[in-house]
mmCIF file of C-alpha atoms and ligand atoms in Angstrom:
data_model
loop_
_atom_site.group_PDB
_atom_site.id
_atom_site.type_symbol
_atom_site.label_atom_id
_atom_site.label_comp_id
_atom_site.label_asym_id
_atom_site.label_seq_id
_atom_site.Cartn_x
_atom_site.Cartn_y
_atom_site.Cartn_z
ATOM 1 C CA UNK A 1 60.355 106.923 89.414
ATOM 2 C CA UNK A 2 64.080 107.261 89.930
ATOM 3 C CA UNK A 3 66.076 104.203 91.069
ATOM 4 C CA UNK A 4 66.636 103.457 94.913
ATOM 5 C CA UNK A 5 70.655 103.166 96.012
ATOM 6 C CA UNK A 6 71.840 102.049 98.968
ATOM 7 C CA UNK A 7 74.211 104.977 100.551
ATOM 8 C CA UNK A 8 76.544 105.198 103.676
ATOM 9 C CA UNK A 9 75.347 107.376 105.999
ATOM 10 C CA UNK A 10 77.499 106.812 108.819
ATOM 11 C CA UNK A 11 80.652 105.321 110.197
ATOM 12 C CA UNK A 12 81.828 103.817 113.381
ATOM 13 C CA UNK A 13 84.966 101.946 114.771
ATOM 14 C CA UNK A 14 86.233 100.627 117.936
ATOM 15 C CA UNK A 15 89.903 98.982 118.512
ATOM 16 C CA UNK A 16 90.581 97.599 121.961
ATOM 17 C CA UNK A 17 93.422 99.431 124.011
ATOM 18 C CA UNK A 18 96.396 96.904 123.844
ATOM 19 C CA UNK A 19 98.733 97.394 121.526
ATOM 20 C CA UNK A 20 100.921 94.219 120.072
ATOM 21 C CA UNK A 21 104.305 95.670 118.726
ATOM 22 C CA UNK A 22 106.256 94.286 116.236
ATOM 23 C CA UNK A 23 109.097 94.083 119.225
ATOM 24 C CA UNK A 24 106.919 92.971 121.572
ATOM 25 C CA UNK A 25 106.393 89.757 118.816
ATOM 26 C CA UNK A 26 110.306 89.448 118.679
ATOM 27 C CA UNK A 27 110.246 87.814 121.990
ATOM 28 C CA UNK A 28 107.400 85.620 121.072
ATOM 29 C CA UNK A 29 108.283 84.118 117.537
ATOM 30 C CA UNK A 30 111.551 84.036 115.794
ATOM 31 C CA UNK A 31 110.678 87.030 113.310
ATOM 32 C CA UNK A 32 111.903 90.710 113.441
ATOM 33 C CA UNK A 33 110.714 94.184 113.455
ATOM 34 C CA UNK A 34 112.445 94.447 109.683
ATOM 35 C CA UNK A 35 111.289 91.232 108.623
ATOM 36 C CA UNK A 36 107.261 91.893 109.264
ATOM 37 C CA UNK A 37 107.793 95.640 108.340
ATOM 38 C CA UNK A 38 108.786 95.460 104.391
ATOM 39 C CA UNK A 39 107.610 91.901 104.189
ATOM 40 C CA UNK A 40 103.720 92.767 105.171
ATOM 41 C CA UNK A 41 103.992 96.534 106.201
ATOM 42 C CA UNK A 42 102.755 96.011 109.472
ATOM 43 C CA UNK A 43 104.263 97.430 112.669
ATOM 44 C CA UNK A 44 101.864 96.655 115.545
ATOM 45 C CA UNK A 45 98.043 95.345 115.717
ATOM 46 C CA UNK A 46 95.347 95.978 118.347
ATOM 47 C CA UNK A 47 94.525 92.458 120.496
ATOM 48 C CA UNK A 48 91.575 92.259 123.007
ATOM 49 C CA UNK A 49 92.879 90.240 125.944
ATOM 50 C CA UNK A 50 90.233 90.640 128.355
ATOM 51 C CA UNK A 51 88.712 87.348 129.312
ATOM 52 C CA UNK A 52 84.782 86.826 128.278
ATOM 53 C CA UNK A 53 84.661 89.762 125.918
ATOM 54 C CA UNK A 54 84.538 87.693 122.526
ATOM 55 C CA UNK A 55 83.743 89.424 119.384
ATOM 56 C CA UNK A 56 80.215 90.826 120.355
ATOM 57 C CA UNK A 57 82.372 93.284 122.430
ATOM 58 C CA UNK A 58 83.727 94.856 119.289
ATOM 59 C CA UNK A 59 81.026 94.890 117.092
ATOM 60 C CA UNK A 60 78.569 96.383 119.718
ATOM 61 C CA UNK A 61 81.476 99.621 120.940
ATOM 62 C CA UNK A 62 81.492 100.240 116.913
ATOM 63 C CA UNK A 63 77.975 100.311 116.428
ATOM 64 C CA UNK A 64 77.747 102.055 119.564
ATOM 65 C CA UNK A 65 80.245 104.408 118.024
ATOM 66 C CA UNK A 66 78.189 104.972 114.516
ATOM 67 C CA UNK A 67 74.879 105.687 116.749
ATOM 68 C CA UNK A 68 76.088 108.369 118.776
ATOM 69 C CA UNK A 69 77.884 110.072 115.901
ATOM 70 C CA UNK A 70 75.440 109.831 113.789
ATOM 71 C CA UNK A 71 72.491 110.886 116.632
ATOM 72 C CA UNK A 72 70.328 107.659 115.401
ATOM 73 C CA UNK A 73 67.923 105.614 117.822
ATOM 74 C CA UNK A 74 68.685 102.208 117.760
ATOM 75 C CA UNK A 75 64.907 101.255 118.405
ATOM 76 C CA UNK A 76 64.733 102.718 115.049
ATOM 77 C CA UNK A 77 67.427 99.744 112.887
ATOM 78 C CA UNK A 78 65.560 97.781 111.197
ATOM 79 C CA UNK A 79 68.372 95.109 110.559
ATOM 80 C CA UNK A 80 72.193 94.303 111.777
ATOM 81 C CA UNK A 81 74.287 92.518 109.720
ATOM 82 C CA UNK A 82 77.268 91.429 111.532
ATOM 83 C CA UNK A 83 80.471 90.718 109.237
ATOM 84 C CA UNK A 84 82.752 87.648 110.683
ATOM 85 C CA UNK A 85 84.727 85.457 110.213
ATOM 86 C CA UNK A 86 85.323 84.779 114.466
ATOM 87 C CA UNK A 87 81.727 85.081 115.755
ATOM 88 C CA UNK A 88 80.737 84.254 120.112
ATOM 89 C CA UNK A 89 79.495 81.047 119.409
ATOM 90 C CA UNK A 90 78.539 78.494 116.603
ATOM 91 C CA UNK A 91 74.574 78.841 116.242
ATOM 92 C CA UNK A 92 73.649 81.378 118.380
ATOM 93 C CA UNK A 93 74.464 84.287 116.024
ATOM 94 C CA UNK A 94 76.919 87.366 117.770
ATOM 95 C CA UNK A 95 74.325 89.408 115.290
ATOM 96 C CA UNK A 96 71.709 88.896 117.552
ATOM 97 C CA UNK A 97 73.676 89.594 120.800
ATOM 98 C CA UNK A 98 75.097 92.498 119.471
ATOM 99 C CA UNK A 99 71.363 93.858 118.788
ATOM 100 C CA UNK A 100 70.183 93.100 121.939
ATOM 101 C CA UNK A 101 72.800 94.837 123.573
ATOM 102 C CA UNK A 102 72.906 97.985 121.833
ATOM 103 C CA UNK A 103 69.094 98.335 122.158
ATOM 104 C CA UNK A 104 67.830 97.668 118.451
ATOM 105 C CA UNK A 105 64.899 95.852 119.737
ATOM 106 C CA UNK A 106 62.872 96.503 116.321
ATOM 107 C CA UNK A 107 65.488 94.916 114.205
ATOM 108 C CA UNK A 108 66.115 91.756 112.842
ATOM 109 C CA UNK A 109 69.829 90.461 112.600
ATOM 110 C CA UNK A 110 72.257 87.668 110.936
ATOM 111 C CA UNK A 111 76.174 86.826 110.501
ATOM 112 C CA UNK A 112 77.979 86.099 107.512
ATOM 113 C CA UNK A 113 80.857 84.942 106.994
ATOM 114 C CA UNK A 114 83.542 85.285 104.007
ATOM 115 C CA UNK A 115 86.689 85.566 105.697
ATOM 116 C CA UNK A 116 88.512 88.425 104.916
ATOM 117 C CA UNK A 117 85.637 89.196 101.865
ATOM 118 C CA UNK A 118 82.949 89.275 104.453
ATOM 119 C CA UNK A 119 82.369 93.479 105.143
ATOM 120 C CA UNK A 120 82.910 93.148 100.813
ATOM 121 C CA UNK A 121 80.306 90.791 100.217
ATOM 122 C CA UNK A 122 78.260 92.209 103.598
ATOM 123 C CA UNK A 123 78.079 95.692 101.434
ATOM 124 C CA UNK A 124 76.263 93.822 98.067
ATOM 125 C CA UNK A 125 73.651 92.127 101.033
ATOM 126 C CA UNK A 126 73.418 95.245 102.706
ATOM 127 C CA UNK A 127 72.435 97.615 99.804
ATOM 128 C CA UNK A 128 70.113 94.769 98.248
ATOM 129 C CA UNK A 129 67.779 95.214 101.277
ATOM 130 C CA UNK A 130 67.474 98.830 100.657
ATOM 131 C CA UNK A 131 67.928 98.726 96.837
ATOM 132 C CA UNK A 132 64.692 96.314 96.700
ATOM 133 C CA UNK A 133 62.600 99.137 98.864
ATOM 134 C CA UNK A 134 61.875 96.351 101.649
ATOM 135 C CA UNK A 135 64.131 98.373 104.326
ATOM 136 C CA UNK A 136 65.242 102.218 105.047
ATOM 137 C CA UNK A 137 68.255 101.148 106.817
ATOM 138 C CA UNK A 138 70.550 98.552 107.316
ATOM 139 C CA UNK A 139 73.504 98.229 110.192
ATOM 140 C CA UNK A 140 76.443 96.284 108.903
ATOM 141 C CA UNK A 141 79.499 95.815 111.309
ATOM 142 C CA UNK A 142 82.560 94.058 110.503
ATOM 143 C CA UNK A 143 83.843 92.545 113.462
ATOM 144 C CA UNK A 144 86.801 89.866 114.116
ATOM 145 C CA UNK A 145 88.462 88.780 117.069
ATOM 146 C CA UNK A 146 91.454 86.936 115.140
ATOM 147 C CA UNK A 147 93.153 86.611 118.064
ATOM 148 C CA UNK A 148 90.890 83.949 119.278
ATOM 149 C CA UNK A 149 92.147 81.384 116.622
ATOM 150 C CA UNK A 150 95.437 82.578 116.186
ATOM 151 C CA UNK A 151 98.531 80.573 117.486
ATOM 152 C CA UNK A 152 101.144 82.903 118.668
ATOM 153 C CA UNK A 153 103.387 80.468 118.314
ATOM 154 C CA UNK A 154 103.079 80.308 114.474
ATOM 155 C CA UNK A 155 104.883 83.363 112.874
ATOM 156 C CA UNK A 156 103.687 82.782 109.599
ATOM 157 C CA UNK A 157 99.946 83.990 111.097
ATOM 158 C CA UNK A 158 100.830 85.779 113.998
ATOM 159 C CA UNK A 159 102.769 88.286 112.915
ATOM 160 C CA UNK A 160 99.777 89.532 110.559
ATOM 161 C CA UNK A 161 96.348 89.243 112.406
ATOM 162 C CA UNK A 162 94.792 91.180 114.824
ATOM 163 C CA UNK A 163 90.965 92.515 116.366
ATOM 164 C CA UNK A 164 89.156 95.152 115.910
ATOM 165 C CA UNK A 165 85.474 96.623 114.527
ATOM 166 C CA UNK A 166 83.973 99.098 112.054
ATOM 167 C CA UNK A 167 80.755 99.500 111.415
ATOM 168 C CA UNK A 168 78.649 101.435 108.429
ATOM 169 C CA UNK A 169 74.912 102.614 107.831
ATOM 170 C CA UNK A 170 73.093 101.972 104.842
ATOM 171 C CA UNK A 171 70.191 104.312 104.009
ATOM 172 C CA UNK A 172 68.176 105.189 100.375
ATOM 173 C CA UNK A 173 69.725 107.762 98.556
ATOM 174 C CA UNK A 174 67.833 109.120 95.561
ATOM 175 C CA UNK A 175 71.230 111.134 93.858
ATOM 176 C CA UNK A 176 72.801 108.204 92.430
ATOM 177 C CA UNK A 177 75.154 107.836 95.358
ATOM 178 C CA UNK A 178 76.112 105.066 97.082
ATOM 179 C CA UNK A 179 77.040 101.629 95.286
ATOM 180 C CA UNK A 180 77.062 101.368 91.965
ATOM 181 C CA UNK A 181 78.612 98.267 90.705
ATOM 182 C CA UNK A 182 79.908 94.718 92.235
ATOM 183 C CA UNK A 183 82.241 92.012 90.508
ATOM 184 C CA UNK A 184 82.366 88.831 93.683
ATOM 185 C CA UNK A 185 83.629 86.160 93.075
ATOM 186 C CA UNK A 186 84.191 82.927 95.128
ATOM 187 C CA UNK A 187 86.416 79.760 94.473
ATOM 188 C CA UNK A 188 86.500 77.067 96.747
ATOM 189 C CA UNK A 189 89.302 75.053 95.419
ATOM 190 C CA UNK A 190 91.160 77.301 97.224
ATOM 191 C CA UNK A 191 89.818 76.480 101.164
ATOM 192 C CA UNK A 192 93.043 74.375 101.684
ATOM 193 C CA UNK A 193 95.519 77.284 101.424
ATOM 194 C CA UNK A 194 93.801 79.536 104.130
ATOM 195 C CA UNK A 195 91.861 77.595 107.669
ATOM 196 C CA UNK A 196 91.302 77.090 110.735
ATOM 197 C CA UNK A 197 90.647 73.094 110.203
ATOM 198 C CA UNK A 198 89.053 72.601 113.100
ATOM 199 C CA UNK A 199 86.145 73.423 115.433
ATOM 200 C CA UNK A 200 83.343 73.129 112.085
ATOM 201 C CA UNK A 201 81.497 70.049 111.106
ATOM 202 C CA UNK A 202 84.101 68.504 108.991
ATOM 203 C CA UNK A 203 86.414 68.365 111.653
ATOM 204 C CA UNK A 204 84.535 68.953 115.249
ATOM 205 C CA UNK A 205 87.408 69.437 118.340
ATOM 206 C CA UNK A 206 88.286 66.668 119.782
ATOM 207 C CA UNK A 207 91.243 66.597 122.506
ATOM 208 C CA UNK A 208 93.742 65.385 120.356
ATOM 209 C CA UNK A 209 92.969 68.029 117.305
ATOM 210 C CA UNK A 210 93.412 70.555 119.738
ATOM 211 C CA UNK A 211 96.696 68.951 120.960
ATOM 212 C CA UNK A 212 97.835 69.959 117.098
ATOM 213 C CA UNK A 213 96.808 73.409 117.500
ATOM 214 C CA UNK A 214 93.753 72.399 114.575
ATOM 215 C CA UNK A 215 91.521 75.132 116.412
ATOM 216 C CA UNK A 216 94.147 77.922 115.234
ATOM 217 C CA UNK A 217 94.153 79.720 111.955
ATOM 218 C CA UNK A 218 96.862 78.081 109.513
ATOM 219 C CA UNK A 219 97.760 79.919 105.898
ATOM 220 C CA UNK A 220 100.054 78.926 102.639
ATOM 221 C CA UNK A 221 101.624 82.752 102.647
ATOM 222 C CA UNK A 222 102.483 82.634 99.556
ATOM 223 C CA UNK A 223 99.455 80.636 97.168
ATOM 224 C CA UNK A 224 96.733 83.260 99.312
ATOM 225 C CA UNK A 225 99.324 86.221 98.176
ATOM 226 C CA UNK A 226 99.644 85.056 94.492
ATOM 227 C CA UNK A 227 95.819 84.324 94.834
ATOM 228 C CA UNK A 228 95.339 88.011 96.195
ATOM 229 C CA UNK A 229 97.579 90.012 94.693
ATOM 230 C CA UNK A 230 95.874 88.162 90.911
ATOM 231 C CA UNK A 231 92.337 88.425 91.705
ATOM 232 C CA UNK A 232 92.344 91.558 94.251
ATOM 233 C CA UNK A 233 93.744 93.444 90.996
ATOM 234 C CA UNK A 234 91.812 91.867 88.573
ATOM 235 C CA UNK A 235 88.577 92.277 89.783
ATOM 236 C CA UNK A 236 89.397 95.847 90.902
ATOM 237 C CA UNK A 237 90.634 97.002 87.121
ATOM 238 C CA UNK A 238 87.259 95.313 85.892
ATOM 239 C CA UNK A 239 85.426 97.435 87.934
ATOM 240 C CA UNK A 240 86.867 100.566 86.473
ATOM 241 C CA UNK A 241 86.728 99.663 82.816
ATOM 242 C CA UNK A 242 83.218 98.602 83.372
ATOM 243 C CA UNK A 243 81.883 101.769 84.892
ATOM 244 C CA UNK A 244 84.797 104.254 82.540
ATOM 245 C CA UNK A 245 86.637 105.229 85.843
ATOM 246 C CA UNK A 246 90.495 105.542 85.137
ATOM 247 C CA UNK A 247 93.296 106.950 87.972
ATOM 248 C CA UNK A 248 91.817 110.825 87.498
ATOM 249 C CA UNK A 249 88.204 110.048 88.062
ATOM 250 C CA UNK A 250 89.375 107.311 91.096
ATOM 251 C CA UNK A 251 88.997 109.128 94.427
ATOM 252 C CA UNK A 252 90.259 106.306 96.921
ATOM 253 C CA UNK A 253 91.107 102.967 96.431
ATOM 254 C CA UNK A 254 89.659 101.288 99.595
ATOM 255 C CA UNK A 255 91.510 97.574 99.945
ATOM 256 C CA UNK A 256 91.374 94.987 102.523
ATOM 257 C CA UNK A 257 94.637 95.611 104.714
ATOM 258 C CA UNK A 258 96.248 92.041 104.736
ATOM 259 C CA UNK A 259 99.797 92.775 103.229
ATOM 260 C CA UNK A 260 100.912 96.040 101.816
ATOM 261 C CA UNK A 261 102.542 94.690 98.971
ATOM 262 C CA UNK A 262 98.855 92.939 97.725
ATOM 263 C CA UNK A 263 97.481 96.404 98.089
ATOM 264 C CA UNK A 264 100.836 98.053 96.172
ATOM 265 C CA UNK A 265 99.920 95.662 93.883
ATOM 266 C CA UNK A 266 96.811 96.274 93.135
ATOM 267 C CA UNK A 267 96.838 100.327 92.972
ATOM 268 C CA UNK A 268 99.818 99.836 90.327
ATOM 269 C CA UNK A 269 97.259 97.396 88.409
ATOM 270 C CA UNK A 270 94.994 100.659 87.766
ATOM 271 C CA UNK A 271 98.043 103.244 87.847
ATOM 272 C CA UNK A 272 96.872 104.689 91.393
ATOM 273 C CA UNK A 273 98.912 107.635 92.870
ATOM 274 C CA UNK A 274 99.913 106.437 96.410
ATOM 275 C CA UNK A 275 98.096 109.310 97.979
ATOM 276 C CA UNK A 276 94.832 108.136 96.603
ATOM 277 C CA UNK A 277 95.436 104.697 98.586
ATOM 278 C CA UNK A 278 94.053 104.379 101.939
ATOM 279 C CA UNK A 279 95.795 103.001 103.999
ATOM 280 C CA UNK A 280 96.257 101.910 108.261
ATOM 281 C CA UNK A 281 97.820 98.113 108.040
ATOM 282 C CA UNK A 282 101.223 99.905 109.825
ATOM 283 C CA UNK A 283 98.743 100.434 113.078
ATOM 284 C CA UNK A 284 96.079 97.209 112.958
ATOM 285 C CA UNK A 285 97.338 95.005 110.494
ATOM 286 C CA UNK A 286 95.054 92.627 108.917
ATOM 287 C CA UNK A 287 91.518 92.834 111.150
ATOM 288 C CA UNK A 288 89.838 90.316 108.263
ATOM 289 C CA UNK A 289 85.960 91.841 108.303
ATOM 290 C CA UNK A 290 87.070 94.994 110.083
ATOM 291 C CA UNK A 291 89.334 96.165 107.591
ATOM 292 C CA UNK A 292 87.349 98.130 105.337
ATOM 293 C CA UNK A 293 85.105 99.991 107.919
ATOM 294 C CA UNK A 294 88.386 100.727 109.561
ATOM 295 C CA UNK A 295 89.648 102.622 106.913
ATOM 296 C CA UNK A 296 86.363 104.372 106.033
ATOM 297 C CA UNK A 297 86.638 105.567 109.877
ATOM 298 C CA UNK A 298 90.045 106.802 109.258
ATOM 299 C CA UNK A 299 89.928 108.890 106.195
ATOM 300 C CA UNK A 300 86.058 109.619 106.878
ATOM 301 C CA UNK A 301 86.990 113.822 107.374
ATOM 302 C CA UNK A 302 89.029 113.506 103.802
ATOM 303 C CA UNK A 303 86.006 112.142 102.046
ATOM 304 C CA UNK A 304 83.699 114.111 100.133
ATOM 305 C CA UNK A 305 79.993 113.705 98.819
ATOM 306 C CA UNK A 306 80.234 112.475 94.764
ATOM 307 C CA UNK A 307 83.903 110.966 95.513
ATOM 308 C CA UNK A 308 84.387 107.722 93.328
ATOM 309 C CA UNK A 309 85.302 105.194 96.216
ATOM 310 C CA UNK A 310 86.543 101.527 95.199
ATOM 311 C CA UNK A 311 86.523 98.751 97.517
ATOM 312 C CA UNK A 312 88.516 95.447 97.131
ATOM 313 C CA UNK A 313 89.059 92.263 99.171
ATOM 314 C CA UNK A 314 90.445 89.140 98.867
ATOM 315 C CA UNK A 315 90.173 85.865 101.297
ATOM 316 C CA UNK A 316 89.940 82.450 102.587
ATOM 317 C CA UNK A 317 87.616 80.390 100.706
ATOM 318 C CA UNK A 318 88.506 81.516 98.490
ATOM 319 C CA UNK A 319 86.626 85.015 97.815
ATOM 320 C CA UNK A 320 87.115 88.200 96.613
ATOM 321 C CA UNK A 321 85.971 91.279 94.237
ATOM 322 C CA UNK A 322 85.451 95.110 94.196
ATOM 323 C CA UNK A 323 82.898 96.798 95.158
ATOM 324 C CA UNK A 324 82.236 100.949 93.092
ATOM 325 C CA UNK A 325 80.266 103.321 95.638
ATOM 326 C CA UNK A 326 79.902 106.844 95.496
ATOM 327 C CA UNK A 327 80.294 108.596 99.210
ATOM 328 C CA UNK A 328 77.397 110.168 99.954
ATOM 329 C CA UNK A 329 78.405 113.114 102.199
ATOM 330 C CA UNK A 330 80.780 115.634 103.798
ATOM 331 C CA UNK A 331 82.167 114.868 106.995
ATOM 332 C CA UNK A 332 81.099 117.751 109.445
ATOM 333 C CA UNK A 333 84.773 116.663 111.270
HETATM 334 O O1 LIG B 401 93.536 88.390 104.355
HETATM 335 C C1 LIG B 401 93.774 87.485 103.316
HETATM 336 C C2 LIG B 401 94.622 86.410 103.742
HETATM 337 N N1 LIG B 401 95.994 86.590 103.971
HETATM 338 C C3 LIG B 401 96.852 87.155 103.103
HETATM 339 O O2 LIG B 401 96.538 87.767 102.135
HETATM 340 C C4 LIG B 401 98.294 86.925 103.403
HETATM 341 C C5 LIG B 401 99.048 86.547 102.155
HETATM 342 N N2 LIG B 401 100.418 86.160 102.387
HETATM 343 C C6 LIG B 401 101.363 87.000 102.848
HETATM 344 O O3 LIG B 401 101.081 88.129 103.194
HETATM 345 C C7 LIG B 401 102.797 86.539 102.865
HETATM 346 O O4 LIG B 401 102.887 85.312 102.170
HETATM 347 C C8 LIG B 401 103.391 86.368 104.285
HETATM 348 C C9 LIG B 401 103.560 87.718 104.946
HETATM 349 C C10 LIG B 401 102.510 85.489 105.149
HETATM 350 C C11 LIG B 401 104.762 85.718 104.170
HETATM 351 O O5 LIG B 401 105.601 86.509 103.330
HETATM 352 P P1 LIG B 401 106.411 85.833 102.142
HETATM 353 O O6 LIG B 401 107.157 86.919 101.497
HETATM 354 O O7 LIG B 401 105.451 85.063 101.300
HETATM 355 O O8 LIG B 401 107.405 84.898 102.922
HETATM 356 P P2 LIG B 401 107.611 83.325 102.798
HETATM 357 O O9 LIG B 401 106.527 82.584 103.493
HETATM 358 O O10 LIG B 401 107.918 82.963 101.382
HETATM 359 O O11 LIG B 401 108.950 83.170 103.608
HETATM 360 C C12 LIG B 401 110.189 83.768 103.166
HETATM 361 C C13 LIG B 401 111.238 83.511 104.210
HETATM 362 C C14 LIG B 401 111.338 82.037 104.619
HETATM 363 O O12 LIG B 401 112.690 81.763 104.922
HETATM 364 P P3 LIG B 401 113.637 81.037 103.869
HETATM 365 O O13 LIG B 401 112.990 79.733 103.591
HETATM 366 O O14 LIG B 401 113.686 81.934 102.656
HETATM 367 O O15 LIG B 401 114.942 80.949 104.591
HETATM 368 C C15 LIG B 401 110.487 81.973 105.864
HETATM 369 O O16 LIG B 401 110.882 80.899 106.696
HETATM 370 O O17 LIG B 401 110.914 84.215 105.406
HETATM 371 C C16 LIG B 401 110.788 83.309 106.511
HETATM 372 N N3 LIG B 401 109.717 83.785 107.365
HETATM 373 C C17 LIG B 401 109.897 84.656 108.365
HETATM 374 N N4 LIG B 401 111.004 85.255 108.832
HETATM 375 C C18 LIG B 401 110.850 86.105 109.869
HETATM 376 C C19 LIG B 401 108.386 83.468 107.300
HETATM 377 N N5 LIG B 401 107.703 84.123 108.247
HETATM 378 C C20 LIG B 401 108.610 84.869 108.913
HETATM 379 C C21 LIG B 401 108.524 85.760 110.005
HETATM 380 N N6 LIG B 401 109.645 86.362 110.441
HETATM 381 N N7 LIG B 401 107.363 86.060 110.608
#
């Protein structure tokens, strides 16, 4: 009997409407348009400002998105895994919302959480359902409202983050496509460097916290973009050597869009032509768990069935790794 893998069959994305320039952010912080645009690479990032839509509103219009492409019925998804690092509420999963509301009444659901690794490591969960036979598909969204814990008063976060959704289906495939290796890796000495302190069980909100901005989204720039631009690269070149791919037989280097430099960084690691790098950070900057589906949504008409896709992410926590997978069809775009 030939092996089960765990295939995307679909992709789906939704940014909301406004659009934060890197002027517009002039008159906030003291930072510049030249400053964030070689420092990072970033020149404007998608923000939801309408009050009561939290980040259920972008994970359900992407999944939304993916199910009308793709023609599916959502009675028909058996579970949703939501990606995020910014979910409604602490207990009552946005997972379970976000099922409810796009009709997958058959499903069951779940978040998780790994920062800006959390689509990554949401990709290994995903195709272990359907590698283990237990389910034909799996929904996973990655989904962050970052502007709900970012303090736009801090440049050295506010300048980078911004909201948005993508979301992928996973389905059997019995052609050897879809993922084919994983190298994750997590290290927690590193939570210090990259937070938002407050708000968890460590540190519940408390008036005066929140006086200190603690509920907002603080970063060491530049230990995460050592960390990242190491590891990110590292576990990306393992990857290849492990599975005899080289910078011919690499079809698209798939990173997580946090600074362009980390990403430079990490395509010169394996000797990557440019062209083979996706790449949208200029128009969302970093969406932490929507990253990765965002790009797959872009370049989705360039890919091609058999193309030799590798995904890498690095984040708070910290965590990180690469992720092989072999597209699985032609876009009909
Ligand atoms: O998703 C995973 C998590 N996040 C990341 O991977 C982000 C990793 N870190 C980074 O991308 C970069 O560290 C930043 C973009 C956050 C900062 O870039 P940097 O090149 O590391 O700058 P820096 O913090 O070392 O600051 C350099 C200078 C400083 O001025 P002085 O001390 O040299 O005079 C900063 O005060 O730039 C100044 N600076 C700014 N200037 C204008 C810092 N932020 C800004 C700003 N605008 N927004």
């Amino acid at each position: 009997m030939s092996k089960i893998s765990a295939a995307i069959t679909a992709v789906g994305a939704y940014v909301p409407d406004y659009v934060l320039t890197n002027q517009i952010l002039e008159t906030m912080v003291d930072t510049n348009d030249e400053w964030i645009t070689t420092r990072t690479g970033i020149k404007e990032r998608r923000i939801l400002k309408d009050e009561g839509k939290g980040t259920s509103y972008l994970a359900i219009k992407a999944a939304q998105d993916l199910i009308n492409k793709k023609g599916i019925d959502p009675k028909d998804i058996e579970l949703i895994i939501v990606a995020t690092a910014t979910p409604d509420m602490k207990a009552a999963s946005t997972a379970a919302y976000t099922a409810s509301e796009i009709g997958a009444v058959n499903a069951f659901s779940f978040d998780m959480d790994a920062a800006c690794s959390s689509f990554l490591f949401g990709m290994s969960v995903a195709a272990g359902y359907i590698e283990s036979g237990r389910y034909k598909n799996v929904l996973l969204i990655g989904a962050d409202k970052m502007s709900s814990i970012i303090n736009y008063k801090d440049r050295a976060t506010c300048i980078i983050f911004g909201d948005g959704a993508g979301a992928v289906l996973f389905e059997p495939n019995d052609e050897n496509l879809g993922l084919i290796d994983e190298y994750l890796r997590s290290d927690g000495t590193g939570r210090e460097f990259l937070q938002a302190t407050y708000g968890g069980s460590l540190y519940p909100l408390t008036p005066e916290s929140m006086e200190k901005g603690g509920q907002y989204a603080h970063q060491e720039g530049k230990t995460v973009f050592k960390n990242a631009v190491f590891n990110m690269a590292d576990a990306t070149a393992k990857v290849l050597e492990r599975n005899n791919l080289n910078k011919d037989t690499v079809s698209w280097l798939v990173a997580h869009q946090a600074n362009k430099r980390i990403i430079d960084a990490t395509a010169q690691r394996i000797d990557l032509a440019e062209e083979k790098v996706m790449m949208n950070i200029q128009k969302y900057g970093n969406t932490t768990s929507a990253t990765l589906p965002l790009l797959l949504h872009d370049y989705e008409s360039k890919l091609k069935k058999g193309d030799n896709l590798i995904f890498a992410a690095f984040g708070g926590g910290f965590n990180w790794g690469s992720i092989y997978l072999k597209w699985a069809y032609n876009s009909v775009n």
